[in-house]
Coordinates of C-alpha atoms in Angstrom, one line a residue:
Chain A
X1 CA 6.8 29.3 330.6
X2 CA 4.6 26.2 331.0
X3 CA 1.6 28.4 331.3
X4 CA 2.5 30.1 328.1
X5 CA 2.7 26.8 326.3
X6 CA -0.7 25.9 327.5
X7 CA -2.0 29.3 326.5
X8 CA -0.4 28.9 323.0
X9 CA -1.9 25.5 322.6
X10 CA -5.4 26.9 323.4
X11 CA -4.8 29.5 320.7
X12 CA -3.6 27.2 317.8
X13 CA -6.4 24.7 318.6
X14 CA -8.8 27.3 317.2
X15 CA -7.0 27.3 313.8
X16 CA -8.8 24.8 311.6
X17 CA -6.1 24.7 308.9
X18 CA -3.6 22.4 310.7
X19 CA -0.5 23.0 308.5
X20 CA -0.4 26.7 309.6
X21 CA -0.5 25.9 313.3
X22 CA 3.2 25.4 313.7
X23 CA 4.1 28.7 312.0
X24 CA 1.5 30.6 314.2
X25 CA 2.8 28.9 317.3
X26 CA 6.3 29.9 316.4
X27 CA 5.3 33.5 315.8
X28 CA 3.4 33.7 319.1
X29 CA 6.3 32.3 321.0
X30 CA 8.7 34.9 319.5
X31 CA 6.3 37.7 320.3
X32 CA 5.9 36.5 323.9
X33 CA 9.7 36.1 324.4
X34 CA 10.3 39.6 323.0
X35 CA 7.7 41.0 325.4
X36 CA 9.3 39.2 328.4
X37 CA 12.8 40.6 327.5
X38 CA 11.4 44.1 327.2
X39 CA 9.9 43.9 330.7
X40 CA 13.1 42.5 332.1
X41 CA 14.9 45.4 330.6
X42 CA 12.5 47.7 332.5
X43 CA 13.5 46.1 335.7
X44 CA 10.9 43.3 336.1
X45 CA 12.1 40.0 337.6
X46 CA 11.8 37.0 335.3
X47 CA 8.8 35.4 336.9
X48 CA 6.9 38.6 337.1
X49 CA 7.8 39.4 333.5
X50 CA 6.5 36.0 332.4
X51 CA 3.2 36.6 334.2
X52 CA 2.8 40.2 333.0
X53 CA 3.6 39.2 329.4
X54 CA 1.2 36.3 329.4
X55 CA -1.5 38.5 330.8
X56 CA -0.9 41.1 328.0
X57 CA -1.3 38.4 325.3
X58 CA -5.1 38.3 325.8
X59 CA -7.8 35.6 325.8
X60 CA -6.4 32.5 324.0
X61 CA -9.8 31.5 322.5
X62 CA -10.5 35.0 321.1
X63 CA -7.0 35.3 319.7
X64 CA -7.3 31.8 318.2
X65 CA -10.6 32.6 316.5
X66 CA -9.1 35.8 315.1
X67 CA -6.2 33.8 313.7
X68 CA -8.6 31.2 312.3
X69 CA -10.4 34.0 310.3
X70 CA -7.1 34.9 308.7
X71 CA -5.9 31.4 308.1
X72 CA -8.9 30.1 306.3
X73 CA -8.8 26.4 305.5
X74 CA -10.0 26.6 301.9
X75 CA -7.3 29.2 301.1
X76 CA -4.7 27.2 302.9
X77 CA -5.5 23.9 301.0
X78 CA -5.6 25.8 297.7
X79 CA -2.2 27.2 298.4
X80 CA -0.7 23.8 299.3
X81 CA -2.3 22.1 296.2
X82 CA -1.2 24.9 293.9
X83 CA 2.3 24.7 295.2
X84 CA 2.5 21.0 294.7
X85 CA 1.1 21.3 291.2
X86 CA 3.5 24.0 290.3
X87 CA 6.4 21.9 291.3
X88 CA 5.1 18.9 289.4
X89 CA 4.5 21.1 286.3
X90 CA 8.1 22.3 286.4
X91 CA 9.3 18.7 286.7
X92 CA 7.0 17.7 283.8
X93 CA 8.4 20.5 281.6
X94 CA 11.9 19.1 282.2
X95 CA 10.8 15.5 281.6
X96 CA 8.9 16.3 278.4
X97 CA 11.6 18.7 277.2
X98 CA 14.6 16.7 276.2
X99 CA 15.2 17.1 272.5
X100 CA 11.7 18.5 272.0
X101 CA 13.0 21.9 273.0
X102 CA 14.2 22.1 269.4
X103 CA 10.6 22.4 268.3
X104 CA 10.1 25.6 270.3
X105 CA 13.4 27.0 269.2
X106 CA 12.6 26.4 265.5
X107 CA 9.1 27.7 265.9
X108 CA 10.5 31.0 267.2
X109 CA 12.8 31.5 264.3
X110 CA 10.7 33.8 262.2
X111 CA 11.4 33.7 258.5
X112 CA 12.4 36.7 256.4
X113 CA 9.6 39.1 255.5
X114 CA 8.5 39.7 251.9
X115 CA 10.7 42.8 251.4
X116 CA 13.8 40.8 252.3
X117 CA 13.6 38.4 249.4
X118 CA 16.8 38.6 247.4
X119 CA 16.4 39.0 243.7
X120 CA 18.9 36.2 242.9
X121 CA 17.8 33.9 245.6
X122 CA 15.5 30.9 245.8
X123 CA 16.8 29.0 242.9
X124 CA 18.1 25.7 244.0
X125 CA 21.2 26.0 242.0
X126 CA 21.5 29.8 241.9
X127 CA 25.3 29.6 241.7
X128 CA 24.9 27.7 238.5
X129 CA 26.3 30.0 235.8
X130 CA 24.1 28.4 233.1
X131 CA 20.8 29.9 234.5
X132 CA 19.8 33.5 234.0
X133 CA 16.8 35.2 235.8
X134 CA 14.5 36.5 233.1
X135 CA 11.3 37.4 235.0
X136 CA 10.2 37.9 238.6
X137 CA 6.9 38.9 240.2
X138 CA 4.5 38.4 243.1
X139 CA 1.5 36.1 242.7
X140 CA -2.1 36.2 243.8
X141 CA -3.5 35.2 247.2
X142 CA -6.5 33.3 248.4
X143 CA -8.1 32.0 251.6
X144 CA -9.3 28.5 252.0
X145 CA -10.2 26.5 255.1
X146 CA -8.9 29.3 257.4
X147 CA -5.5 29.3 255.6
X148 CA -4.3 32.3 253.5
X149 CA -2.1 31.2 250.6
X150 CA 0.0 33.7 248.8
X151 CA 3.0 34.0 246.5
X152 CA 5.2 36.8 247.8
X153 CA 7.9 36.0 245.3
X154 CA 8.4 34.1 242.1
X155 CA 11.3 34.0 239.5
X156 CA 11.7 32.5 236.1
X157 CA 15.1 31.3 235.1
X158 CA 16.4 30.4 231.6
X159 CA 18.9 27.7 230.9
X160 CA 21.5 29.6 228.9
X161 CA 23.5 26.5 228.1
X162 CA 21.3 25.1 225.4
X163 CA 18.7 27.9 225.5
X164 CA 15.9 25.3 225.5
X165 CA 13.8 25.7 228.6
X166 CA 12.8 27.7 231.6
X167 CA 12.7 26.9 235.3
X168 CA 10.4 28.6 237.8
X169 CA 11.0 29.1 241.5
X170 CA 8.0 30.1 243.5
X171 CA 7.7 31.0 247.2
X172 CA 4.4 29.8 248.6
X173 CA 3.4 31.4 251.9
X174 CA 0.8 29.9 254.2
X175 CA -0.7 31.9 257.1
X176 CA -3.3 31.0 259.6
X177 CA -4.3 32.1 263.1
X178 CA -4.5 28.6 264.5
X179 CA -1.2 28.1 266.1
X180 CA -2.1 24.6 267.0
X181 CA -2.6 23.6 263.3
X182 CA 0.2 22.8 260.9
X183 CA 0.1 23.9 257.2
X184 CA -1.9 21.5 255.0
X185 CA 1.3 19.8 253.9
X186 CA -0.5 16.7 252.5
X187 CA -2.8 18.8 250.3
X188 CA 0.1 21.0 249.1
X189 CA 2.1 18.0 248.0
X190 CA -0.7 17.1 245.5
X191 CA -0.4 20.4 243.7
X192 CA 0.3 20.6 240.0
X193 CA 1.0 23.5 237.7
X194 CA -0.4 24.6 234.3
X195 CA 1.2 27.2 232.1
X196 CA -0.4 29.6 229.6
X197 CA 0.2 27.1 226.8
X198 CA -1.8 24.4 228.6
X199 CA 1.3 22.3 229.5
X200 CA 0.9 20.5 232.8
X201 CA 3.6 19.8 235.4
X202 CA 2.8 17.1 238.0
X203 CA 4.1 16.9 241.5
X204 CA 6.8 14.5 242.4
X205 CA 4.5 12.8 244.8
X206 CA 2.3 11.6 242.0
X207 CA 5.4 9.8 240.5
X208 CA 6.0 7.8 243.7
X209 CA 2.3 6.6 243.7
X210 CA 2.8 4.8 240.4
X211 CA 4.4 1.5 239.7
X212 CA 7.5 1.7 237.6
X213 CA 5.7 0.4 234.5
X214 CA 2.8 2.9 234.9
X215 CA 5.2 5.8 235.3
X216 CA 7.2 4.9 232.2
X217 CA 4.0 4.4 230.1
X218 CA 2.1 7.5 231.2
X219 CA 4.1 10.2 232.8
X220 CA 7.4 10.3 230.9
X221 CA 8.6 13.9 230.8
X222 CA 5.6 15.3 232.7
X223 CA 6.8 15.0 236.3
X224 CA 8.6 18.2 236.8
X225 CA 7.3 19.9 239.9
X226 CA 8.6 19.6 243.4
X227 CA 7.8 21.3 246.7
X228 CA 9.8 21.7 249.9
X229 CA 9.1 23.4 253.2
X230 CA 11.7 26.1 253.9
X231 CA 10.3 27.8 257.0
X232 CA 7.8 26.9 259.8
X233 CA 6.4 28.8 262.7
X234 CA 3.1 28.4 264.6
X235 CA 1.4 31.0 262.4
X236 CA 3.4 30.8 259.1
X237 CA 4.9 28.2 256.8
X238 CA 6.8 28.8 253.7
X239 CA 7.4 26.4 250.8
X240 CA 9.6 26.6 247.7
X241 CA 7.9 25.3 244.6
X242 CA 10.1 24.4 241.7
X243 CA 8.7 23.8 238.2
X244 CA 11.3 22.6 235.7
X245 CA 11.5 22.1 232.0
X246 CA 9.0 24.8 230.8
X247 CA 9.5 24.7 227.0
X248 CA 8.1 28.0 226.0
X249 CA 7.9 31.5 227.6
X250 CA 4.8 31.3 229.8
X251 CA 2.7 34.4 230.2
X252 CA 1.5 33.0 233.4
X253 CA 1.7 29.8 235.5
X254 CA -1.1 28.5 237.6
X255 CA -0.5 26.5 240.8
X256 CA -3.5 24.3 241.4
X257 CA -4.4 22.3 244.5
X258 CA -7.3 19.9 244.0
X259 CA -7.5 18.5 247.5
X260 CA -10.6 19.2 249.5
X261 CA -11.9 22.8 248.9
X262 CA -8.9 23.3 246.7
X263 CA -7.4 26.6 245.4
X264 CA -5.6 28.1 242.5
X265 CA -2.9 30.8 242.5
X266 CA -1.7 32.5 239.4
X267 CA 1.8 33.9 238.7
X268 CA 1.9 36.4 235.8
X269 CA 5.5 37.0 234.8
X270 CA 7.1 40.4 234.4
X271 CA 10.2 40.3 232.3
X272 CA 13.4 41.6 233.9
X273 CA 15.3 44.1 231.8
Chain B
X1 CA 11.5 41.8 296.4
X2 CA 8.0 42.3 297.7
X3 CA 6.8 39.4 299.7
X4 CA 3.5 37.9 298.5
X5 CA 0.6 37.2 300.8
X6 CA -1.1 33.8 300.5
X7 CA -3.5 34.9 297.7
X8 CA -0.6 36.3 295.8
X9 CA 1.3 33.1 296.1
X10 CA -1.7 31.1 294.9
X11 CA -2.0 33.4 291.8
X12 CA 1.7 33.0 291.2
X13 CA 1.5 29.2 291.4
X14 CA -1.5 29.1 289.1
X15 CA 0.4 31.2 286.6
X16 CA 3.4 28.8 286.8
X17 CA 1.1 25.9 286.2
X18 CA -0.6 27.6 283.3
X19 CA 2.7 28.5 281.6
X20 CA 4.1 25.0 282.2
X21 CA 1.0 23.4 280.7
X22 CA 1.3 25.7 277.7
X23 CA 5.0 24.8 277.2
X24 CA 4.3 21.1 277.5
X25 CA 1.5 21.4 275.0
X26 CA 3.8 23.2 272.6
X27 CA 6.4 20.5 273.0
X28 CA 3.7 17.9 272.2
X29 CA 2.8 20.1 269.2
X30 CA -0.5 21.2 270.8
X31 CA -2.4 18.0 271.0
X32 CA -6.2 18.1 270.3
X33 CA -8.3 18.2 273.4
X34 CA -11.0 15.9 271.9
X35 CA -11.3 13.3 269.2
X36 CA -13.5 15.6 267.2
X37 CA -10.8 18.3 267.4
X38 CA -8.3 15.8 266.1
X39 CA -10.6 14.8 263.2
X40 CA -11.1 18.5 262.3
X41 CA -7.3 19.1 262.4
X42 CA -6.7 16.1 260.2
X43 CA -9.3 17.3 257.7
X44 CA -7.6 20.7 257.6
X45 CA -4.4 18.9 256.4
X46 CA -6.3 18.1 253.2
X47 CA -8.3 21.4 253.1
X48 CA -11.5 19.5 254.0
X49 CA -14.4 21.6 255.4
X50 CA -16.8 18.8 255.8
X51 CA -16.5 16.9 259.1
X52 CA -15.1 13.4 259.1
X53 CA -17.2 10.4 260.3
X54 CA -15.6 8.1 262.8
X55 CA -15.5 4.4 261.6
X56 CA -13.2 2.6 264.1
X57 CA -9.9 2.8 265.8
X58 CA -7.1 0.2 265.9
X59 CA -3.8 -0.2 267.6
X60 CA -0.7 -0.8 265.5
X61 CA 1.6 -3.3 267.2
X62 CA 4.5 -2.5 264.8
X63 CA 4.7 1.2 265.1
X64 CA 3.0 1.4 268.5
X65 CA 0.9 4.3 267.2
X66 CA -2.8 3.9 267.2
X67 CA -4.9 4.9 264.2
X68 CA -8.4 6.3 263.7
X69 CA -10.2 5.3 260.6
X70 CA -12.6 7.9 259.2
X71 CA -14.8 8.6 256.3
X72 CA -14.9 12.0 254.5
X73 CA -17.0 12.5 251.5
X74 CA -17.0 8.8 250.7
X75 CA -13.2 8.5 251.0
X76 CA -11.2 6.6 253.6
X77 CA -8.9 8.6 255.9
X78 CA -6.5 7.4 258.5
X79 CA -5.2 9.5 261.3
X80 CA -2.3 8.2 263.4
X81 CA -2.3 9.5 267.0
X82 CA -0.8 9.2 270.4
X83 CA -2.9 9.7 273.5
X84 CA -1.2 12.1 275.9
X85 CA -2.4 13.6 279.2
X86 CA -3.1 16.8 277.4
X87 CA -5.0 15.3 274.5
X88 CA -4.5 13.5 271.2
X89 CA -1.2 14.2 269.5
X90 CA -1.6 13.9 265.7
X91 CA 0.8 11.8 263.7
X92 CA 0.6 11.1 260.0
X93 CA -2.7 11.7 258.1
X94 CA -3.7 10.0 254.9
X95 CA -6.7 10.6 252.7
X96 CA -7.0 7.8 250.3
X97 CA -8.1 8.1 246.7
X98 CA -11.9 7.4 246.1
X99 CA -11.2 3.9 244.7
X100 CA -9.4 2.7 247.8
X101 CA -12.1 1.1 250.0
X102 CA -10.0 -0.5 252.6
X103 CA -6.4 -0.8 253.9
X104 CA -4.6 -3.9 254.9
X105 CA -2.1 -3.5 257.8
X106 CA 0.6 -6.1 258.2
X107 CA 2.3 -6.3 261.6
X108 CA 5.2 -8.6 262.2
X109 CA 5.0 -10.2 265.6
X110 CA 7.7 -12.9 265.6
X111 CA 10.9 -13.6 263.8
X112 CA 13.3 -16.4 264.1
X113 CA 16.9 -17.1 263.1
X114 CA 18.2 -14.5 260.8
X115 CA 15.0 -12.5 260.9
X116 CA 12.6 -14.7 259.1
X117 CA 9.0 -13.8 259.8
X118 CA 7.4 -16.9 261.1
X119 CA 4.2 -15.4 262.5
X120 CA 2.4 -12.2 262.0
X121 CA -0.9 -10.4 262.7
X122 CA -2.8 -8.0 260.5
X123 CA -6.1 -6.2 260.0
X124 CA -8.2 -4.9 257.1
X125 CA -10.1 -1.7 257.8
X126 CA -12.4 0.3 255.6
X127 CA -15.8 0.3 254.1
X128 CA -16.6 -3.4 254.9
X129 CA -20.1 -3.2 256.3
X130 CA -21.5 -5.6 253.7
X131 CA -18.8 -8.2 254.2
X132 CA -19.7 -11.1 256.6
X133 CA -16.5 -13.1 256.1
X134 CA -13.1 -12.8 254.6
X135 CA -10.0 -14.8 253.8
X136 CA -6.5 -14.1 252.7
X137 CA -4.6 -16.5 250.4
X138 CA -0.8 -16.2 250.7
X139 CA 2.3 -17.9 249.4
X140 CA 4.7 -19.0 252.1
X141 CA 8.3 -19.5 251.0
X142 CA 10.1 -22.3 252.8
X143 CA 13.8 -22.3 253.9
X144 CA 14.5 -25.0 251.4
X145 CA 13.2 -22.9 248.5
X146 CA 9.8 -24.6 248.3
X147 CA 6.5 -22.8 248.6
X148 CA 3.3 -23.5 250.5
X149 CA -0.1 -22.0 250.1
X150 CA -1.8 -20.7 253.2
X151 CA -5.4 -19.5 253.5
X152 CA -6.0 -17.3 256.6
X153 CA -9.6 -16.9 257.9
X154 CA -10.2 -13.3 259.0
X155 CA -12.3 -12.5 262.0
X156 CA -14.8 -9.6 261.9
X157 CA -14.1 -7.3 264.9
X158 CA -16.7 -4.6 264.0
X159 CA -18.5 -3.4 260.9
X160 CA -15.4 -1.9 259.5
X161 CA -12.6 -4.2 260.6
X162 CA -11.3 -7.7 260.1
X163 CA -8.3 -9.1 261.8
X164 CA -6.1 -12.2 261.3
X165 CA -3.3 -14.1 262.9
X166 CA -1.1 -16.5 260.8
X167 CA -0.3 -19.9 262.2
X168 CA 3.1 -20.4 263.8
X169 CA 5.4 -21.6 261.1
X170 CA 8.5 -22.0 263.3
X171 CA 8.3 -25.8 263.1
X172 CA 8.4 -26.0 259.4
X173 CA 11.0 -23.2 259.1
X174 CA 8.9 -21.1 256.9
X175 CA 9.7 -17.6 255.8
X176 CA 6.9 -15.3 254.9
X177 CA 8.7 -13.3 252.3
X178 CA 6.0 -10.7 252.3
X179 CA 7.8 -8.4 250.1
X180 CA 7.8 -10.8 247.2
X181 CA 4.8 -13.0 247.6
X182 CA 1.5 -12.1 246.0
X183 CA -1.7 -12.5 248.0
X184 CA -5.4 -12.5 247.3
X185 CA -7.9 -11.0 249.8
X186 CA -11.6 -12.1 249.4
X187 CA -14.7 -10.8 251.0
X188 CA -17.9 -12.8 251.3
X189 CA -21.5 -11.8 252.0
X190 CA -23.9 -13.5 254.4
X191 CA -24.8 -16.1 251.8
X192 CA -21.2 -17.0 251.1
X193 CA -21.1 -15.3 247.7
X194 CA -17.9 -13.4 246.8
X195 CA -18.4 -9.7 247.3
X196 CA -15.0 -8.5 246.3
X197 CA -11.5 -9.8 245.5
X198 CA -8.3 -7.9 245.7
X199 CA -5.0 -9.2 244.3
X200 CA -1.9 -7.7 245.9
X201 CA 1.2 -8.0 243.8
X202 CA 3.4 -7.4 246.8
X203 CA 2.6 -7.2 250.5
X204 CA 4.9 -5.2 252.8
X205 CA 5.0 -4.9 256.5
X206 CA 2.9 -1.8 257.1
X207 CA -0.2 -0.5 255.4
X208 CA -1.1 -1.8 252.0
X209 CA -3.8 -0.7 249.6
X210 CA -4.7 -2.0 246.2
X211 CA -7.4 -1.4 243.8
X212 CA -9.1 -4.7 243.4
X213 CA -11.4 -6.2 241.0
X214 CA -15.1 -6.4 241.9
X215 CA -16.6 -9.9 241.3

């Protein structure tokens, strides 16, 4: 057996990728021991079986060089490094996860499609018996800065209590192919609306930029538009725009965003029978 | 299950690494790989197609979020960010109105007793290339109800940024009631003439802007 160990050492010395030497040595030893047992089963004595088996293993240097061609160092090191990095990556995912997994879960909750919009939905107080839906429609669409803005649904509600004004609820959809980019939320929150009579409806954000005195002096009664995000995925965001206190029936309502390149979307109302 | 050879295992490991990096990037809301990418993304938030010009970057000791200060079509823009190993994670973005030429950040660094601010740091960042010096007049409210005027000399860090540190008022038990005390910020040119003066009705911990009067 001692001669075999020397033979084995001569073989593994030829393998340049050291981490594989132990495994190769183990495999050669198992192969040699199996051969010895087979010979002993055929009637060979143990010592003779050892010698015969060793002789059949071949030249150690040639065998070693053949093994070295299979166990190439660069491939071996690449395997070890990739294994370590894979383990570290999995640990990093667990460490960075925590409560942030909610982000992925929420991103994967795709919102309803256009055809699923309920006729009576999307009014903040749709259970309010004092509002009646009087018009609904789809709006226009436009593309700005890689975003596609569209209005898949809009409804006009009338206050039946004192019959004095209308409220509009508009679904604003934002699509883009840049999954790493969010919707232009800061730009959208500067939007305002103008109806067919020329009346303007300013965003709530404008109100908070003013001091109390300025607000009372200049904007009393005009701040009647609010915007809230209702859905968010990597490729799609949805906002609910509410415009309140429309005094007269508007033939159309324009949503105007003046930020950067800006855009305007028109909603032309179709009366509901 | 089929046993993979070494090459197969390497491909499998690389796939695991790639998927993990993508998931981590998703958890970090896909950080921008470069500063320019971050600026472009910030511009998209305001539907800006023109590229933003980098002015300076400053740390914020209060929020521990650093900020880039940029210029876009003559307007000041701030982009808060966190540097991660996958890139720049974008925080809040603000594009200021055209009349806002600079922003004053107040950071509280030390409080005493029941939370009285006895010392603070701050910075003024914006279009300040022409200013050679600056000072900030403040009213310090004392514990006994009295008031003391303080004038802080600002230090110019770069063409777009001045910083300041208030004196330590622990000894005199002062309380910088920043929310109620007015302040005046003055900029001077190289000859010592007043370039601009801004009166702040109220200064809060955080970022302040005010349309000032040009002298």
